[in-house]
Coordinates of C-alpha atoms in Angstrom, one line a residue:
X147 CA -95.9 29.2 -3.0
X148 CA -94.4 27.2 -5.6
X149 CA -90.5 27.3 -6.5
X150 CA -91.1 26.8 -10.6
X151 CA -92.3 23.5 -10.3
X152 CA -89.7 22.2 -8.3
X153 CA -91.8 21.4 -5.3
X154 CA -91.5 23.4 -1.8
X155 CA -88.8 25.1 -0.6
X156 CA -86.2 23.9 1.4
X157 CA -85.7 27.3 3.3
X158 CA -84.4 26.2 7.3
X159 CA -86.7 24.7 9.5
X160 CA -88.7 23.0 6.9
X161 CA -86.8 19.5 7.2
X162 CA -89.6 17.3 5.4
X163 CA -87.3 14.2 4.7
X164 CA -86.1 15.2 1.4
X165 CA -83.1 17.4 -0.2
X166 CA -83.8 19.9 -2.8
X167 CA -84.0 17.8 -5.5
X168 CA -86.7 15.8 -4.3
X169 CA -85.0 12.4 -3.0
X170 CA -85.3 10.9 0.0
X171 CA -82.6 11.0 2.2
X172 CA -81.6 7.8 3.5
X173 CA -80.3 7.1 7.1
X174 CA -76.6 6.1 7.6
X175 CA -76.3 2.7 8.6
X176 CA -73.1 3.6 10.8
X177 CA -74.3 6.2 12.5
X178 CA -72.5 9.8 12.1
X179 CA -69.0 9.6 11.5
X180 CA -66.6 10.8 14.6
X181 CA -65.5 14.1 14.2
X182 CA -66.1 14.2 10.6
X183 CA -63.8 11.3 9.3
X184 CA -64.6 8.4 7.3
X185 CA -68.1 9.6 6.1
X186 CA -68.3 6.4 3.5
X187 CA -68.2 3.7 6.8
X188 CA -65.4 2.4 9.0
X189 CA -61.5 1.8 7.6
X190 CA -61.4 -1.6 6.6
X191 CA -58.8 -3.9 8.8
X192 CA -55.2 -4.2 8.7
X193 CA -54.4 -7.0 6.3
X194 CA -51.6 -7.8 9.1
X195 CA -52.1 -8.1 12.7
X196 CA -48.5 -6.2 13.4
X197 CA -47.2 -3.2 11.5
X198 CA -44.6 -5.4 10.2
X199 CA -45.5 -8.4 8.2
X200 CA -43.3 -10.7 10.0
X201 CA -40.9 -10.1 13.3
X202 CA -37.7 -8.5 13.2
X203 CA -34.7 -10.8 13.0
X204 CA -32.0 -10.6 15.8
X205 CA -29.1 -9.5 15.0
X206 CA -25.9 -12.2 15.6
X207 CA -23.6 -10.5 18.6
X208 CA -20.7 -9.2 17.1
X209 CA -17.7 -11.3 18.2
X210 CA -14.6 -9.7 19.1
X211 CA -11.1 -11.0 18.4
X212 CA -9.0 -12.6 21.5
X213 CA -5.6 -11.2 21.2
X214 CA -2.8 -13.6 22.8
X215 CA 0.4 -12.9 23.9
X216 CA 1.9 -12.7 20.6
X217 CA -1.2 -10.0 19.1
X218 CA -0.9 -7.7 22.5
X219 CA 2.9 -7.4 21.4
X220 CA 2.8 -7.3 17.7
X221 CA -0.3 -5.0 17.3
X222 CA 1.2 -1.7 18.6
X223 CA 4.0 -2.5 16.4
X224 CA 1.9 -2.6 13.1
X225 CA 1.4 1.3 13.2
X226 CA 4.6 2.2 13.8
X227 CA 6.0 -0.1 10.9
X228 CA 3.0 1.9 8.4
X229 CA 4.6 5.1 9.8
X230 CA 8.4 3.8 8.4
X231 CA 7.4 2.5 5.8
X232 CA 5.2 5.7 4.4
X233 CA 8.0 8.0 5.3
X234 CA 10.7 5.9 4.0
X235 CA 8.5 5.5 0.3
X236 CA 8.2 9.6 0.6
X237 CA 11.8 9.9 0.6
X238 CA 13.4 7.4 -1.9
X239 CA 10.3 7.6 -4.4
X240 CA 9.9 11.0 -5.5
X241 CA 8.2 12.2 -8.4
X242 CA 10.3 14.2 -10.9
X243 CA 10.5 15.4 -15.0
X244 CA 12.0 12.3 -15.9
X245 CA 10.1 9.7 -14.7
X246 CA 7.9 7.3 -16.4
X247 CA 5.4 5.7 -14.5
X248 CA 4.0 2.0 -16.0
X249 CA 2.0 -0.5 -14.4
X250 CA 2.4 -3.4 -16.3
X251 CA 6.1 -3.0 -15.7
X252 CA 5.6 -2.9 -12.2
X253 CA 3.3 -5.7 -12.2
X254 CA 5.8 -7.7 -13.6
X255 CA 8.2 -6.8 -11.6
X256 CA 6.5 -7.9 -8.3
X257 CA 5.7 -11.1 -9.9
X258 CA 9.1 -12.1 -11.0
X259 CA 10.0 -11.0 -7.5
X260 CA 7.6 -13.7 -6.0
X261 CA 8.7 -16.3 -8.4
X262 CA 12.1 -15.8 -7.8
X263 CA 11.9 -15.8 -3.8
X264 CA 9.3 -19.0 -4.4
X265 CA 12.2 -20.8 -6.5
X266 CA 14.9 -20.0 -4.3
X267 CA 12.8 -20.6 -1.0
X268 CA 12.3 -24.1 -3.2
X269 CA 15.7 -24.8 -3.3
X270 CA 16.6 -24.1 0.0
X271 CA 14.2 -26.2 1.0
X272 CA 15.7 -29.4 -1.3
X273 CA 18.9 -29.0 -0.7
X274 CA 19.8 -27.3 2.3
X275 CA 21.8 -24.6 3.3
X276 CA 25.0 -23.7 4.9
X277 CA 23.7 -22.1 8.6
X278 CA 20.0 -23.1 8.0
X279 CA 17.3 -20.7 7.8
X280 CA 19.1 -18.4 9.8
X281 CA 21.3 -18.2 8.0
X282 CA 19.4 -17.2 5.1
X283 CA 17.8 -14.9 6.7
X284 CA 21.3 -13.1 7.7
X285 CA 22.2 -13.1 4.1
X286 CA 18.8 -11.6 2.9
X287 CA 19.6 -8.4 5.6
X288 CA 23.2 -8.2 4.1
X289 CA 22.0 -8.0 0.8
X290 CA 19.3 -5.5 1.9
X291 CA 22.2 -3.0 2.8
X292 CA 24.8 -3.6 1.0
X293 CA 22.4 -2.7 -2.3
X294 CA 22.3 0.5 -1.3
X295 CA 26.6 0.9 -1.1
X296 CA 26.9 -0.6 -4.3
X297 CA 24.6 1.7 -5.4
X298 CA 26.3 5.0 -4.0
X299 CA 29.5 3.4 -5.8
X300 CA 28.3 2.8 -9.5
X301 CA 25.6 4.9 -9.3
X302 CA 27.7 8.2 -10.2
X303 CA 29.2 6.7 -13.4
X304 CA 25.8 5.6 -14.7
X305 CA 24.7 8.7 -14.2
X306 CA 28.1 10.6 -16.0
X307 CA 27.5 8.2 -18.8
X308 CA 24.0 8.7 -19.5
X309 CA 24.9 12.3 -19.6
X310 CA 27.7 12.2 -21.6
X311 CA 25.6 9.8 -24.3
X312 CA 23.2 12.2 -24.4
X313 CA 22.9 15.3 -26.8
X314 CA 25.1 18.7 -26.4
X315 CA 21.6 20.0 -25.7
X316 CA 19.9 17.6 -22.9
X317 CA 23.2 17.8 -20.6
X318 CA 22.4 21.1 -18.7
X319 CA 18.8 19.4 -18.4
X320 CA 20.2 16.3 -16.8
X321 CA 22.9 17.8 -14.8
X322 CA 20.1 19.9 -13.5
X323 CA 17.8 17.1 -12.4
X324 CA 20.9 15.6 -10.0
X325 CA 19.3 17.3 -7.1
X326 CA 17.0 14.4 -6.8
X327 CA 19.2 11.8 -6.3
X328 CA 22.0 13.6 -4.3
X329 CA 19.0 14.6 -1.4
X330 CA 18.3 10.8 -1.3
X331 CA 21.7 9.8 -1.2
X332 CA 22.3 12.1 1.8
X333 CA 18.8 11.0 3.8
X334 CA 20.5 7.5 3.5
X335 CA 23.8 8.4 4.7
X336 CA 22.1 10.3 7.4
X337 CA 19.8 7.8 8.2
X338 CA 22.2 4.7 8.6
X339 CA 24.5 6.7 10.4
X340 CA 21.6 8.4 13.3
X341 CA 20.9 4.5 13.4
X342 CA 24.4 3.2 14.1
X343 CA 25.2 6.2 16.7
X344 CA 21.5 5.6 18.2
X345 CA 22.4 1.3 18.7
X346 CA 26.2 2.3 20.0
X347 CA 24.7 5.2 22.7
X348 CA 22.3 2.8 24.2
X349 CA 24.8 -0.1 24.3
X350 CA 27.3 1.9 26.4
X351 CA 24.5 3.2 28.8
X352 CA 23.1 0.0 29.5
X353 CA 27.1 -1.2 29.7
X354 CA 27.9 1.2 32.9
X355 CA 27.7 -0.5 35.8
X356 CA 27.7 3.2 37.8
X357 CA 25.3 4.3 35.7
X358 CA 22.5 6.9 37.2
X359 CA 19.1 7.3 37.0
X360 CA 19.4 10.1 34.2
X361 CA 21.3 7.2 31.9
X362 CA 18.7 4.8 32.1
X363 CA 16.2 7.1 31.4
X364 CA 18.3 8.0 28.2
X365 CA 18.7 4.7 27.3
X366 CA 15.5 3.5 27.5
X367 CA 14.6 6.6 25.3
X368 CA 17.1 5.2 22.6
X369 CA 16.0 1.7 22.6
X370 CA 12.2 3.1 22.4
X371 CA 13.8 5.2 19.6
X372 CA 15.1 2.2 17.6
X373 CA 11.2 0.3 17.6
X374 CA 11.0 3.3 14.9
X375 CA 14.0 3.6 13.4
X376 CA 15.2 0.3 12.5
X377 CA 12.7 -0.4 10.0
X378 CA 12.7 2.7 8.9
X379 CA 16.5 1.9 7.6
X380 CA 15.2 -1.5 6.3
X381 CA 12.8 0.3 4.7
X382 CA 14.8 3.0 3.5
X383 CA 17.6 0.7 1.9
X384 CA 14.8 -1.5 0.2
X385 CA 13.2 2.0 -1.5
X386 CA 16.6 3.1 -2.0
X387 CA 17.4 -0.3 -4.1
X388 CA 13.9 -0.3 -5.7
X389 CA 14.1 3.2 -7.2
X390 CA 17.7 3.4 -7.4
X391 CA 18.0 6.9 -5.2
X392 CA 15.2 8.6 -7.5
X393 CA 17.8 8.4 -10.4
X394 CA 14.8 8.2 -12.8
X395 CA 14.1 11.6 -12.1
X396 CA 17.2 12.5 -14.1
X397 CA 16.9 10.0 -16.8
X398 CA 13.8 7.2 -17.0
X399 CA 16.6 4.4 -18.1
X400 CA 18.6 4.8 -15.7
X401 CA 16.6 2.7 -12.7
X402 CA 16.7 -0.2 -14.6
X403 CA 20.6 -0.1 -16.2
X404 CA 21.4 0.2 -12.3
X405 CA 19.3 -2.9 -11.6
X406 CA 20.8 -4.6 -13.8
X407 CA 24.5 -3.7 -12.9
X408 CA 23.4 -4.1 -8.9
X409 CA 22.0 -7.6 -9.5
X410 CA 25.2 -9.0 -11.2
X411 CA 27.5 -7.3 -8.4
X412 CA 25.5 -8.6 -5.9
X413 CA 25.8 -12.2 -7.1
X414 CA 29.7 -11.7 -7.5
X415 CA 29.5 -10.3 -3.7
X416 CA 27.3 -13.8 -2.8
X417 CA 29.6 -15.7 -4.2
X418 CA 32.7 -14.6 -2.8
X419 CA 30.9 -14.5 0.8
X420 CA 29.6 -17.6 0.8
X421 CA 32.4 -19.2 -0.6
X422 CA 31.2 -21.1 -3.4
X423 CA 27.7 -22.3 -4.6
X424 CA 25.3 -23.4 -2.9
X425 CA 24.2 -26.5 -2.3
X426 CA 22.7 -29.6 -4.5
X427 CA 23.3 -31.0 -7.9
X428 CA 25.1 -29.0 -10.7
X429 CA 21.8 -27.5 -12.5
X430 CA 20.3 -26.6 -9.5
X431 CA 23.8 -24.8 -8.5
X432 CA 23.6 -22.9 -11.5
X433 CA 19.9 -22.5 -11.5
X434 CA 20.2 -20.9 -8.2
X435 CA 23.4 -18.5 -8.9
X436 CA 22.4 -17.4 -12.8
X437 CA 18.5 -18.1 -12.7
X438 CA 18.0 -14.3 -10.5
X439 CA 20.2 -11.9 -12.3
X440 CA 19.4 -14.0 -15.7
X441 CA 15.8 -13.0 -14.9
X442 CA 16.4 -9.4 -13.8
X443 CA 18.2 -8.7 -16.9
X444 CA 15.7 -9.8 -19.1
X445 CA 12.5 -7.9 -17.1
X446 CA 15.3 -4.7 -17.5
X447 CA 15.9 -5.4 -20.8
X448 CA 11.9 -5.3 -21.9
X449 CA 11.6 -2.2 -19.7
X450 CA 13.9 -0.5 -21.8
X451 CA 12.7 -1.9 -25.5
X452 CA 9.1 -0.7 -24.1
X453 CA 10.3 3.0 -23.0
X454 CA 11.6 3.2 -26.1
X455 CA 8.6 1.7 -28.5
X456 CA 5.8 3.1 -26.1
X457 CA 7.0 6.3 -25.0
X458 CA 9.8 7.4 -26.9
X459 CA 12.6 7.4 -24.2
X460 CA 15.9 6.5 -25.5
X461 CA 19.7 6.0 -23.8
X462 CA 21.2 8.4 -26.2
X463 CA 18.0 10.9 -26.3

């Protein structure tokens, strides 16, 4: 019977060689594909024999450090040093209303602090001292807590005259912003006294000949005790010089009028302890007593002309 002219029917069971449109069908040259994949032939190749174009690298043993004598001593200390020095910072450098924070001040600060420890290092160096580097060593600690003294001495009649130059109507603001500087003046107090009564207690335990068991134990405990606290008051009476007691939390000009008082007292106080000035030709004599507080004056000086120009702080309000 004839489909409309399209030849015989292609019902099932009548396979004669062709599909229903009448072309041949033509016999795969690979054979039937596996479980039904790749019906156009076999994948082509892998362009690389590996998965990975080339080999893996190996990877350099990591080396680790050989601590000596000196780094099996010095490295437990390094923690407990961050831990005074973090604790001391939070104490004597406290935000408050009155304080202007600048970093280009700053900046220059630290770096007229490295030129002027890089001069006087210099110096030294030429021309010798009294008692050698020890000697200036001693004198760097002695200045390190004696800023602080001077500080509790002058400090107050800074502070009473920047109040009393200020308007009728800023007074009650300042008085009331004393807080600040009284709480730090009372952590130093405290703190240089725990660490006198904490160096005195251990030496008269390790002192008694008849001592017992229990004193030992105790003074071991202070001089463990003392690993902390001594820099803790280093660092204490260098925050405490640095930010003058948080004074600018009461006024923003008064850190740097301190400063500048503190620097010039502490080269009177050099002076007199040292008796005299130090060694080496006349200009380097002078270079080495004036060129500090000569420099400290000035960097206080623009710190005050830029409060004023930049951010509108002013001595007399």
């Amino acid at each position: 019977m004839a489909q409309g002219g399209w030849g015989p029917s292609n019902a099932p069971g009548q396979g004669n060689g062709t599909n229903p449109y009448g072309v041949p069908q033509q016999p795969n040259p690979y054979g039937p594909p596996p479980n039904g994949q790749y019906p156009y032939g076999p994948p082509p190749p892998h362009p690389y024999p590996h998965p990975q174009p080339y080999p893996p690298r190996p990877q350099p043993a990591l080396r680790r450090r050989r601590l000596g004598c000196a780094g099996l001593f010095v490295s437990p200390l390094i923690p407990v040093i961050r831990s005074s020095r973090r604790h001391a910072e939070s104490i004597f450098n406290r935000p408050g209303g009155g304080r202007v924070e600048d970093r280009i001040v700053s900046r220059v600060q630290l770096w007229r602090a490295l030129v002027g420890a890089a001069a006087s290092l210099g110096l030294i160096y030429a021309y010798g001292a009294d008692d050698g580097w020890s000697g200036v060593a001693n004198d760097g600690v002695v200045k390190l807590l004696l800023a602080p003294i001077l500080l509790m001495i002058t400090g107050p009649l800074a502070i009473l005259a920047f109040i009393g130059l200020a308007p009728a109507t800023q007074r009650p603001v300042l008085r009331s912003r004393l807080r600040a500087p009284l709480k730090a003046v009372g952590w130093y107090v405290g703190i240089l006294a725990g660490t006198v009564a904490v160096m005195f207690g251990a030496a008269l335990l390790l002192k008694q000949n008849y001592g017992t068991l229990l004193n030992g134990l105790v003074a071991l405990a202070l001089l463990i005790g003392l690993i902390w606290l001594l820099p803790f008051m280093l660092f204490s009476s260098a925050y405490a010089a640095r930010y003058a007691f948080n004074t600018a939390n009461v006024h923003a000009s008064l850190p740097a009028a301190l400063t500048v008082v503190l620097v010039w007292e502490l080269t009177l106080c050099s002076i007199a302890l040292d008796g005299g000035l130090p060694h080496g030709p006349p200009l380097a004599q002078w270079c080495a007593v004036l060129g500090g507080p000569l420099s400290v004056t000035a960097v206080a000086l623009w710190e005050l002309h830029r409060m004023r120009t930049r951010y509108g702080v002013r001595i007399r309000g």
